[in-house]
Tab-separated table of C-alpha atoms and ligand atoms in Angstrom:
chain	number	residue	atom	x	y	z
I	23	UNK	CA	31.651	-2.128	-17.475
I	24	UNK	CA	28.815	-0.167	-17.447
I	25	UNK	CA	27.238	1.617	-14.181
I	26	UNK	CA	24.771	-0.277	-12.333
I	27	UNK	CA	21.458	1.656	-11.091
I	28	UNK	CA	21.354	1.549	-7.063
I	29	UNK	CA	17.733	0.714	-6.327
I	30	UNK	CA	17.210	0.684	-2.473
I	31	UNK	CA	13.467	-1.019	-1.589
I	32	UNK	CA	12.011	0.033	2.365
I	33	UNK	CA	9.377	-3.114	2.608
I	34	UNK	CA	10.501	-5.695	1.054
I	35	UNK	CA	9.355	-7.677	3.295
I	36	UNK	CA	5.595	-6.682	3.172
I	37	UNK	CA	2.688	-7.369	0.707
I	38	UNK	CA	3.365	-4.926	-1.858
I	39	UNK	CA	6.926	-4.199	-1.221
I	40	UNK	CA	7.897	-8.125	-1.669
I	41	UNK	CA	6.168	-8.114	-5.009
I	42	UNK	CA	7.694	-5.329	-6.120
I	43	UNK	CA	11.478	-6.945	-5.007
I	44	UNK	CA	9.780	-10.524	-7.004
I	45	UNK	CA	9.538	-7.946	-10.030
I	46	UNK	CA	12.655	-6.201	-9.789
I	47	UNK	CA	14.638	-9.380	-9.253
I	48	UNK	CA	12.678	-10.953	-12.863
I	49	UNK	CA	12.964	-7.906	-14.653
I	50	UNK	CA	14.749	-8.143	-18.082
I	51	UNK	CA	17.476	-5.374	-17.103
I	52	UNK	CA	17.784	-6.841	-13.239
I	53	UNK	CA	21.607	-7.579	-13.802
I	54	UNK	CA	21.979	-3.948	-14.499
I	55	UNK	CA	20.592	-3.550	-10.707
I	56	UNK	CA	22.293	-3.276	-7.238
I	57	UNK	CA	19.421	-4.107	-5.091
I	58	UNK	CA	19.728	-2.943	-1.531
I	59	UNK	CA	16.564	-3.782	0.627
I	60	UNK	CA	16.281	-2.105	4.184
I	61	UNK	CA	15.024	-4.474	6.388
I	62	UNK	CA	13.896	-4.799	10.582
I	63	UNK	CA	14.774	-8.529	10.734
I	64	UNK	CA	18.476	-10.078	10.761
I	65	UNK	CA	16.784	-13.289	9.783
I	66	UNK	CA	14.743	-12.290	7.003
I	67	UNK	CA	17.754	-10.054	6.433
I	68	UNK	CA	19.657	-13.333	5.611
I	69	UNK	CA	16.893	-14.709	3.217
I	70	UNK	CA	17.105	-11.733	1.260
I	71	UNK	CA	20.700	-12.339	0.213
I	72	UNK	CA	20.152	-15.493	-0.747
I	73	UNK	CA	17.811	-13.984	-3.128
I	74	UNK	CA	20.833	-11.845	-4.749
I	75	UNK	CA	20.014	-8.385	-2.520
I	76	UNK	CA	22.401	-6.653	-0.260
I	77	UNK	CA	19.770	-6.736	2.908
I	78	UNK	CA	20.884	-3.712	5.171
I	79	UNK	CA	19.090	-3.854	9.133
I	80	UNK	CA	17.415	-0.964	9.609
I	81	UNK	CA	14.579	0.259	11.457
I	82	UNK	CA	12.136	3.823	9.867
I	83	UNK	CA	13.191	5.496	13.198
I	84	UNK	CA	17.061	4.467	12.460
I	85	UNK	CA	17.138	7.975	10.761
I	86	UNK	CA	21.061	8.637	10.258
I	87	UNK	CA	21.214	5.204	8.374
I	88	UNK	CA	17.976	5.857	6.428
I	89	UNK	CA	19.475	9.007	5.275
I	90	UNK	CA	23.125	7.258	4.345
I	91	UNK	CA	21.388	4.584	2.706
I	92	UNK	CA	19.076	6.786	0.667
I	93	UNK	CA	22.506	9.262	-0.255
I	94	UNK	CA	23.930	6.114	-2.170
I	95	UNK	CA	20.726	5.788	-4.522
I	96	UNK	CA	19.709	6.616	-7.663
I	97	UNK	CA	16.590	5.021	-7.573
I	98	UNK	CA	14.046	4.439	-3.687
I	99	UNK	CA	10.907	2.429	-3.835
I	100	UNK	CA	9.637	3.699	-0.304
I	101	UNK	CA	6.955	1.194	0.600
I	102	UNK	CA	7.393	0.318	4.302
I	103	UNK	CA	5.210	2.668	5.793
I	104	UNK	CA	2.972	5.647	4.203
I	105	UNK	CA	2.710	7.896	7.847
I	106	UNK	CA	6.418	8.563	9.057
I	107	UNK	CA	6.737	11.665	8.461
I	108	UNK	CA	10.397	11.819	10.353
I	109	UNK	CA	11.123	8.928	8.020
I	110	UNK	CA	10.335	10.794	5.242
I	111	UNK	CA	12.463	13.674	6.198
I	112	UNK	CA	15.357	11.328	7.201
I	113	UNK	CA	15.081	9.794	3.667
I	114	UNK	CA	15.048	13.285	1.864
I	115	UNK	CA	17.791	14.349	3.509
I	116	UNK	CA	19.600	11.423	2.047
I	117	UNK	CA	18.409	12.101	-1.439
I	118	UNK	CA	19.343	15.599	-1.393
I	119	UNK	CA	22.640	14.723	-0.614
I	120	UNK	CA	22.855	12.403	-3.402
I	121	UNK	CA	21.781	15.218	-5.756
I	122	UNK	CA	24.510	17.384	-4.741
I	123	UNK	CA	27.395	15.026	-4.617
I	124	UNK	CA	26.640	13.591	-8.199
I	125	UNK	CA	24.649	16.315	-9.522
I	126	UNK	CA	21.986	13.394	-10.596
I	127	UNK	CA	18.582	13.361	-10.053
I	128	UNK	CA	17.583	10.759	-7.658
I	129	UNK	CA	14.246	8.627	-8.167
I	130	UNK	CA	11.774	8.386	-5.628
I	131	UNK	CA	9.031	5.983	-5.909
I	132	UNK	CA	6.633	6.942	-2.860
I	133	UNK	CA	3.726	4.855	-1.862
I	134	UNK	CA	0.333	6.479	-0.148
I	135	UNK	CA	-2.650	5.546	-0.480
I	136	UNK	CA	-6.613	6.380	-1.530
I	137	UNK	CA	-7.337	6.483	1.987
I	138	UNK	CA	-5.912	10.304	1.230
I	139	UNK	CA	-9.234	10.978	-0.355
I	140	UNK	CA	-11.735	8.574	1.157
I	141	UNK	CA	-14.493	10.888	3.023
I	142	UNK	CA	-16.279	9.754	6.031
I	143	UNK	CA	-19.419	8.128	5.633
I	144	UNK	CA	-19.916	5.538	8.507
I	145	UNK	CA	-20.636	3.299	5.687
I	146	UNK	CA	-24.398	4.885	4.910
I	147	UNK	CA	-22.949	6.029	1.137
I	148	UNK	CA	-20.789	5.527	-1.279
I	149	UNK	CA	-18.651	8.839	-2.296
I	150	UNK	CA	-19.608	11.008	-6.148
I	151	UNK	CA	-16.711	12.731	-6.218
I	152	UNK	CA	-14.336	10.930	-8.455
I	153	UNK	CA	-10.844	11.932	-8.506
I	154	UNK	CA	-8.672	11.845	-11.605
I	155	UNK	CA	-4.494	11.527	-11.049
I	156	UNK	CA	-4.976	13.901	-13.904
I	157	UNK	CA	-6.886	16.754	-12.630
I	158	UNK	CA	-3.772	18.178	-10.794
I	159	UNK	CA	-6.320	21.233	-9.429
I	160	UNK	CA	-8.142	18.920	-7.620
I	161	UNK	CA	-5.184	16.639	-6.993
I	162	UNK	CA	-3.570	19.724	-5.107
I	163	UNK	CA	-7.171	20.930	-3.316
I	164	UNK	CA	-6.906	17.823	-1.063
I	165	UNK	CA	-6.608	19.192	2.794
I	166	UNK	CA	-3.324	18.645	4.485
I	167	UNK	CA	-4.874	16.991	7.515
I	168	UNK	CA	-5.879	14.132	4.880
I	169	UNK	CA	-4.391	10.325	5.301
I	170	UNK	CA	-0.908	9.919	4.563
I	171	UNK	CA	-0.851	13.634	2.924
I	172	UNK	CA	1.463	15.762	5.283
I	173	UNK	CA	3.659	13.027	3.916
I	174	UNK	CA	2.934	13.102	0.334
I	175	UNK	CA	3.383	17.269	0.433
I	176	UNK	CA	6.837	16.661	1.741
I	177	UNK	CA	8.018	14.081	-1.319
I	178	UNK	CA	6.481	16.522	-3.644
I	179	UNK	CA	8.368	18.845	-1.882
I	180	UNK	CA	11.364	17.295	-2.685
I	181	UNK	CA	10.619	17.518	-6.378
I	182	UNK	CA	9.472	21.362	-6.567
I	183	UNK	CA	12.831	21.999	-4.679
I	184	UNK	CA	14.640	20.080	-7.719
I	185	UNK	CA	16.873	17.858	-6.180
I	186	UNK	CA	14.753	14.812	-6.840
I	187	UNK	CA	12.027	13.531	-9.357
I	188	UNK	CA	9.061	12.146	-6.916
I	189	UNK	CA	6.125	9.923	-7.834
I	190	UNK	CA	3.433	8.664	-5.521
I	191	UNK	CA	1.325	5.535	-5.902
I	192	UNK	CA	-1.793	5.573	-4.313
I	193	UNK	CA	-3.079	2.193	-4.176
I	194	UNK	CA	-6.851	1.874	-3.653
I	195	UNK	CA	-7.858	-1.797	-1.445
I	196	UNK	CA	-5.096	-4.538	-2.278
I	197	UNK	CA	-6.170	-8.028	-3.063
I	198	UNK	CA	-5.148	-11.144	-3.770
I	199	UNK	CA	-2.733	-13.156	-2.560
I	200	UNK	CA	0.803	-12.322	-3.652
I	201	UNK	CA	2.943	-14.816	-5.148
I	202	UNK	CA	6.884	-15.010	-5.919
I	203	UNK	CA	10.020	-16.040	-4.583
I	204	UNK	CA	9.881	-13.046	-1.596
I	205	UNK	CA	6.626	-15.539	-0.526
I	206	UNK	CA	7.590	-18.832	-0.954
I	207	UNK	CA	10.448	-18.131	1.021
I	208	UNK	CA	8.329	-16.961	4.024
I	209	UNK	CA	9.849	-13.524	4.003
I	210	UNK	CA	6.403	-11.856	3.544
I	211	UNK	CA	3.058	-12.647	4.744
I	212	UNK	CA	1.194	-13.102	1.207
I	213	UNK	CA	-2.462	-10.934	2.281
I	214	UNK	CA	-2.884	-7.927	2.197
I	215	UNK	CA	-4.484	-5.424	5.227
I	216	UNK	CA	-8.213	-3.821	4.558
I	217	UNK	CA	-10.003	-7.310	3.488
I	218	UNK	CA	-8.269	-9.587	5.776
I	219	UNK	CA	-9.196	-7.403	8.683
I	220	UNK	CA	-12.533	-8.071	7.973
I	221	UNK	CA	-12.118	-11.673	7.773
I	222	UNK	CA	-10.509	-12.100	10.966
I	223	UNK	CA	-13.712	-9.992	12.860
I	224	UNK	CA	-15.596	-12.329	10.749
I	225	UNK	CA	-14.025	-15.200	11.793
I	226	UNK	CA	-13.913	-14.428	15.784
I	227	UNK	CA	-17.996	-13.127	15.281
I	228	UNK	CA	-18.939	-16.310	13.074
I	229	UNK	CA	-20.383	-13.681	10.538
I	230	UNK	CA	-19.297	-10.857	8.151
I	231	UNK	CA	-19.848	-7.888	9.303
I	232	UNK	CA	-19.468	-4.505	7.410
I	233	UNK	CA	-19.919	-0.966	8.951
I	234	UNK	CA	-23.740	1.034	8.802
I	235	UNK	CA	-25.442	-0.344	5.455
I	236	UNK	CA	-21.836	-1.366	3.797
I	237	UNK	CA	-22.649	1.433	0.784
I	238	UNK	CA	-19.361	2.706	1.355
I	239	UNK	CA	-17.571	2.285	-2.047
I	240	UNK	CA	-13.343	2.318	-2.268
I	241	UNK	CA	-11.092	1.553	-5.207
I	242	UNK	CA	-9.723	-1.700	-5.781
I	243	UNK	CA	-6.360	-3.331	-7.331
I	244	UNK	CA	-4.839	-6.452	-7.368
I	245	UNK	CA	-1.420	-7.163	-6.117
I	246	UNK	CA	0.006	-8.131	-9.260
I	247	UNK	CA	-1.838	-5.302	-11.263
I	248	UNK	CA	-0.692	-2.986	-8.271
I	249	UNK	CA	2.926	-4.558	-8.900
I	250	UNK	CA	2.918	-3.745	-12.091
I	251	UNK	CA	2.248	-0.218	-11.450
I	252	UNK	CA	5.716	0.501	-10.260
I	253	UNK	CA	7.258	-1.309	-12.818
I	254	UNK	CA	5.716	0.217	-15.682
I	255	UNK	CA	6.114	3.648	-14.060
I	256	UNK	CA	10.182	2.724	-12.948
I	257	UNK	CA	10.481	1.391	-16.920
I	258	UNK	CA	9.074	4.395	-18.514
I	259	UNK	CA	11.313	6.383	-15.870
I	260	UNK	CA	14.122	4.893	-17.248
I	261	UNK	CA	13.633	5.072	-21.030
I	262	UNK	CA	12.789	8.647	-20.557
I	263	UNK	CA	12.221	10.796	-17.681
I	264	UNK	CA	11.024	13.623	-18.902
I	265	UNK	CA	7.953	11.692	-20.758
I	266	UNK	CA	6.612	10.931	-16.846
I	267	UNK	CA	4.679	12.985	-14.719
I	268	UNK	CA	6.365	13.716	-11.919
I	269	UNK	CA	5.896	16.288	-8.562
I	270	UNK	CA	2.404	17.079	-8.756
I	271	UNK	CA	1.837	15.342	-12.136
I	272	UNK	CA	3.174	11.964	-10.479
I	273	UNK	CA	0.433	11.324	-8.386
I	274	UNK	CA	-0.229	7.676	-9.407
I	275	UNK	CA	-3.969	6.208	-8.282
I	276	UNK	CA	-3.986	2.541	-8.120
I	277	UNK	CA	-7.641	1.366	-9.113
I	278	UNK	CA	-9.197	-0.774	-11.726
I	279	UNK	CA	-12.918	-0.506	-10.351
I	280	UNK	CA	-14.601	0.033	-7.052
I	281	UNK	CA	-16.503	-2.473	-4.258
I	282	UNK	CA	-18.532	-1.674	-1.704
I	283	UNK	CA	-18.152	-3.345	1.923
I	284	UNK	CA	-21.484	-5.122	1.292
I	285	UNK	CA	-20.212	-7.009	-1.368
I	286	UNK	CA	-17.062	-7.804	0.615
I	287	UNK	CA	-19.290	-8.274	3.525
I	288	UNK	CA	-21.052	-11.057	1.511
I	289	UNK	CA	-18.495	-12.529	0.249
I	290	UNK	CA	-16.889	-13.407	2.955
I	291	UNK	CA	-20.127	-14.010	4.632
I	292	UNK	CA	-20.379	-16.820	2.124
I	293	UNK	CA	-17.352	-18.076	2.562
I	294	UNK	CA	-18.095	-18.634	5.497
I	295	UNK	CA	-20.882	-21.031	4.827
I	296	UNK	CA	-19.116	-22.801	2.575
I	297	UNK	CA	-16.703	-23.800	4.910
I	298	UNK	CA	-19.429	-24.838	7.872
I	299	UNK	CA	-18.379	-21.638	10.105
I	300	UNK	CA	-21.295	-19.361	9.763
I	301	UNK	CA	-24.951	-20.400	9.132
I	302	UNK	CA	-26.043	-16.700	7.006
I	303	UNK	CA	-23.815	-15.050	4.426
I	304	UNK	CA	-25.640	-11.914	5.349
I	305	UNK	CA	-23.616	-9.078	6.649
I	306	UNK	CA	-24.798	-7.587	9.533
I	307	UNK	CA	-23.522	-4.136	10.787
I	308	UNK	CA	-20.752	-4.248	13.862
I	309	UNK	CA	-21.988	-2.788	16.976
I	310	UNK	CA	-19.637	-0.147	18.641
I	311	UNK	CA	-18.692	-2.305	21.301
I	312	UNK	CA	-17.413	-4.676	18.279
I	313	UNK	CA	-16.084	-1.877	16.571
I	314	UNK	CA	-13.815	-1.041	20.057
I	315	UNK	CA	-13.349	-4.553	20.296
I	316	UNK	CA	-11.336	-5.058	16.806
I	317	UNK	CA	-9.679	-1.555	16.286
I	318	UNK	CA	-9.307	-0.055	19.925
I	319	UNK	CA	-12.363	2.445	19.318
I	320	UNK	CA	-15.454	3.944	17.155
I	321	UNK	CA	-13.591	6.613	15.342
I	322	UNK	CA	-10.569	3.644	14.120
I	323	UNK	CA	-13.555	1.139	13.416
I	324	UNK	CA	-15.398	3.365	11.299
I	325	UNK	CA	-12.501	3.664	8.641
I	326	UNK	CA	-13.872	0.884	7.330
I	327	UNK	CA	-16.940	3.136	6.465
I	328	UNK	CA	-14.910	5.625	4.845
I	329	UNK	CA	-15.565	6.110	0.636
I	330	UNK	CA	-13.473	7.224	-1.998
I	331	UNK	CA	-13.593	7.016	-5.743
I	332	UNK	CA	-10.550	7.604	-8.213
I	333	UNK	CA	-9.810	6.701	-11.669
I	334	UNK	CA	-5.944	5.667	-12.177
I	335	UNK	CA	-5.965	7.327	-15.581
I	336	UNK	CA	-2.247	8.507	-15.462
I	337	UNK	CA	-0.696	4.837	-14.857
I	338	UNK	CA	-2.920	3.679	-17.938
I	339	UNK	CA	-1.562	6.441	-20.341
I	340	UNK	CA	1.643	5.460	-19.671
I	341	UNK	CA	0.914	1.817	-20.238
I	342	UNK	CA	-0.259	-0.079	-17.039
I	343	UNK	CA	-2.980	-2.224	-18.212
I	344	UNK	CA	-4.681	-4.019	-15.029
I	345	UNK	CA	-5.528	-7.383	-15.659
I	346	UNK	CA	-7.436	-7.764	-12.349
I	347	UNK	CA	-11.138	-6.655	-11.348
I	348	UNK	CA	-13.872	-6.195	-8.757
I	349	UNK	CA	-15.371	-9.731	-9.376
I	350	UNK	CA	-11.780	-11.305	-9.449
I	351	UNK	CA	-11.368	-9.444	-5.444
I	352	UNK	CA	-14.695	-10.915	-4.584
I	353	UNK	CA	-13.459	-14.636	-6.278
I	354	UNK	CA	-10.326	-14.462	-4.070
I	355	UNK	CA	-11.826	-13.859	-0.798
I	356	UNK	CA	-12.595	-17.317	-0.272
I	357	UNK	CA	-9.095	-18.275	-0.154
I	358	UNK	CA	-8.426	-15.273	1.781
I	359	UNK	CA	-10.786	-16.407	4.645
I	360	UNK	CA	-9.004	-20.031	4.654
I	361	UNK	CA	-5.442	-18.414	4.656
I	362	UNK	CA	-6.850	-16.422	7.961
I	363	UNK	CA	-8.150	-19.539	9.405
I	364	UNK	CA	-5.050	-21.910	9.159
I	365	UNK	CA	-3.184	-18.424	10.657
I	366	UNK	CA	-5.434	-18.828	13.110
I	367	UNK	CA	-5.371	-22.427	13.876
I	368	UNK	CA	-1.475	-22.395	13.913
I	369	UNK	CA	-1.416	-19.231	16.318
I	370	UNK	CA	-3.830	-20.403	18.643
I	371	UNK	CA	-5.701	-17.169	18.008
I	372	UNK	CA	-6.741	-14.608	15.819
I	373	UNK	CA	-4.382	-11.803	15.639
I	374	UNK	CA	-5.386	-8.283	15.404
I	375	UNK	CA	-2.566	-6.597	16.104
I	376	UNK	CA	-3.061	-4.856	12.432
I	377	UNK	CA	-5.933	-3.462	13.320
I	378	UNK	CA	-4.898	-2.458	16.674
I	379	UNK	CA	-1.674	-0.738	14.845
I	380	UNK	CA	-4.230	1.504	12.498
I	381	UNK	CA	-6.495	2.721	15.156
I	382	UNK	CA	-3.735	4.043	16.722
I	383	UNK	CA	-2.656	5.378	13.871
I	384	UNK	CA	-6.083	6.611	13.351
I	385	UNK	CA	-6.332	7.974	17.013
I	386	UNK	CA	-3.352	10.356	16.472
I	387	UNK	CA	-5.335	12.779	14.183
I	388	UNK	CA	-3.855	11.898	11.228
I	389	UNK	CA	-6.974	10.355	9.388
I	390	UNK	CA	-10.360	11.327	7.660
A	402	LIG	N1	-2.279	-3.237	1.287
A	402	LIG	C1	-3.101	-2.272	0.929
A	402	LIG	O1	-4.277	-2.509	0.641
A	402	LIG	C2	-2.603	-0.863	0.863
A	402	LIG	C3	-3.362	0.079	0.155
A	402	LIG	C4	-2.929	1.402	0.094
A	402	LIG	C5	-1.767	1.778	0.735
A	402	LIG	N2	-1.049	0.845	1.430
A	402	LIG	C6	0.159	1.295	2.119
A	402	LIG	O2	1.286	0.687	1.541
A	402	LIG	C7	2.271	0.416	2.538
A	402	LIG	C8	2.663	-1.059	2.441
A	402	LIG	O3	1.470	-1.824	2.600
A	402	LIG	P1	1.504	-3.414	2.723
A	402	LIG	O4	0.136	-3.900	2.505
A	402	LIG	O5	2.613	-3.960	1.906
A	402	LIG	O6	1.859	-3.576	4.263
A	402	LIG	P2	2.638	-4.728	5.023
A	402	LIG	O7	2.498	-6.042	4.371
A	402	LIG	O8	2.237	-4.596	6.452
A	402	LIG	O9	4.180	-4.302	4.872
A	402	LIG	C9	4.711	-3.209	5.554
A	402	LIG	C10	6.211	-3.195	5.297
A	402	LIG	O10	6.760	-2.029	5.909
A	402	LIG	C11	7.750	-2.402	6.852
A	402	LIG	N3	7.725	-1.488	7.992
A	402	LIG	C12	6.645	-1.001	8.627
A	402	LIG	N4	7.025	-0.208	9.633
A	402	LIG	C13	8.393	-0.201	9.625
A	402	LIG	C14	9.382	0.431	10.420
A	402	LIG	N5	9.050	1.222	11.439
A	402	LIG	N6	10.671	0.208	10.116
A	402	LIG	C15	11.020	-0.587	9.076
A	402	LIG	N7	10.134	-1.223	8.289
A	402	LIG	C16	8.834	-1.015	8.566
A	402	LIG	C17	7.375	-3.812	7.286
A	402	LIG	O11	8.504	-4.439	7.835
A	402	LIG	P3	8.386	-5.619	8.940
A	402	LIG	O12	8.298	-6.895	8.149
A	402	LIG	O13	9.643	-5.494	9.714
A	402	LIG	O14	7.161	-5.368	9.763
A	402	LIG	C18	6.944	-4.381	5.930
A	402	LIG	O15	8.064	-4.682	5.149
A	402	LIG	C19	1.641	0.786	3.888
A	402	LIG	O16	2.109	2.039	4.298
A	402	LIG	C20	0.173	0.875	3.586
A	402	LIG	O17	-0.487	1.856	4.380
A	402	LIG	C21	-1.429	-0.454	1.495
């Protein structure tokens, strides 16, 4: 019999990490696979199996475990949470002790995000720079203090100290709404975080609002494009490693074009309208007071006025072909605002717990 590949998933049940479990679990070689997902929840724990993975309960601060779990793999897809750092380290530990007991390099698939280059702009203009995956000089000029980077130095880490072979997806704004068995069986909420935020202060102001003049520009990707960018990478991994960036040549952008929080604005805007909730499509800027309102204060408010631009030009040499664009985002949001509305409805409220959970994120320092 041959030897099965131990893939262990953090966030499976999440946006992007439940469509990367719907991929694994359809992938041609998934009966090659032992799928172990680490989960919070006993009962979506129990869902998970009946899906075919080994669901182990497990919280980012459970650090011994996170370790043992991550010494039995060859392959991690870390995409619970971008900013633990003690995670992280907790994880490594794991991975390093993997490499020395089986003298194998272990796989870790890492995900960030673009917020690690977004600049602040209080939404008054959209960013020049343009970063390429493939300019490693100006991949490795980005500050520490960025987003999510302290974390992202110590995966590279990881890989400069040879005992593992890192790669870190940066996805840019996630759209759509995800799809898959993970969904239908209510494991994972099927929206993603940045646009649906916006939606639900839309919703509770009874207009879209966007931050300064919305000229802020950031990348965009859809789920299933975004998806696909850790299965192409894991696949071309697989059939050979040596033919894949990896350390600082496996920083992955996930983008396939930009939109600016005026057109988001306005989309939802006229969504809006369409459904008899608003009487203007218009965008109109959020006051502070809104802005402490919805995310706690100013400073966590305004990272909706942040900008960034990248180019995801090392996933497309290595295959990933996005299928998704900026007018397909701005087709979805209408949809995106109903989902939020029946959540809504059925909760009695609107729930921004999300946003509450970034600004204090944001609050800590860690954040452009
Ligand atoms: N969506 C985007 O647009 C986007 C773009 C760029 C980067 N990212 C980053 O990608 C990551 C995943 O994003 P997402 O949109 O999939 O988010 P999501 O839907 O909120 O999923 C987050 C996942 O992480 C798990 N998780 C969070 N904290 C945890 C903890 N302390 N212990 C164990 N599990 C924990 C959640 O588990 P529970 O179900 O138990 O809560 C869930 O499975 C995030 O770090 C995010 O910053 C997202």
């Amino acid at each position: 019999m041959t030897k099965k590949t131990n893939i262990l998933l953090f966030g499976a049940t999440g946006y992007i990490g439940g469509s990367v479990l719907n991929r694994l679990l359809n992938h041609p070689k998934a009966d090659t696979f032992s799928i172990t997902v680490s989960v919070r929840s006993p009962e979506k724990a129990k869902l998970l199996e009946k899906l075919g993975v080994k669901a182990e309960i497990a919280s980012l601060s459970d650090h011994d475990k996170i370790e043992e779990l991550a010494s039995r793999a060859h392959v991690i897809f870390n995409v619970a949470n971008s900013d633990d750092l003690p995670a992280i380290i907790a994880l490594l530990k794991g991975v390093r002790k993997a490499y020395e007991t089986t003298g194998e390099l272990p796989i870790l698939i890492h995900t960030s995000g673009t917020g690690e280059i977004a600049e602040p702009a209080k939404g008054d203009f959209a960013a020049e720079t343009v970063y390429s995956d493939l300019n490693i000089e100006q991949i490795k000029a980005i500050p520490e203090t960025a987003f999510h980077r302290k974390i992202d130095l110590a995966v590279i880490g990881a890989d400069e100290q040879g005992y593992a072979r890192s790669y870190i997806i940066l996805p840019g704004i996630v759209d759509g709404i995800a799809s898959g068995p993970v969904f239908e069986a209510g494991i994972a909420k099927p929206v993603s975080i940045q646009i649906p935020a916006f939606i639900r202060e839309a919703l509770d102001r009874k207009r879209a609002g966007m931050i300064g003049l919305g000229k802020a520009v950031w990348p965009i990707i859809h789920i299933d494009d975004t998806a696909d960018i850790y299965t192409v990478l894991f696949d071309a991994i697989s059939a050979n490693p040596q033919s894949v960036g990896h350390g600082w040549e496996g920083y992955y952008f996930g983008e396939s074009g930009h939109v600016s929080y005026y057109e988001i604005g306005k989309a939802i805007g006229q969504a809006l309208v369409d459904l008899g909730l608003a009487e203007d499509a218009e965008p109109t800027r959020f006051t502070d007071e809104e802005l402490v309102k919805y995310w706690g204060s100013v400073l966590a408010g305004n990272y909706g006025g942040t900008t960034c631009r990248c180019r995801a030009d090392r996933a497309r040499a290595i295959g990933w072909k996005p299928k998704y664009g900026t007018k397909d985002l701005l087709a979805v949001i209408k949809s995106e605002v109903e989902y939020e509305l029946k959540r809504a409805q059925e909760k009695g409220g609107i729930d921004f717990s999300y946003e509450k959970s970034l600004a204090t994120l944001l609050q800590s320092g860690k954040a452009t």
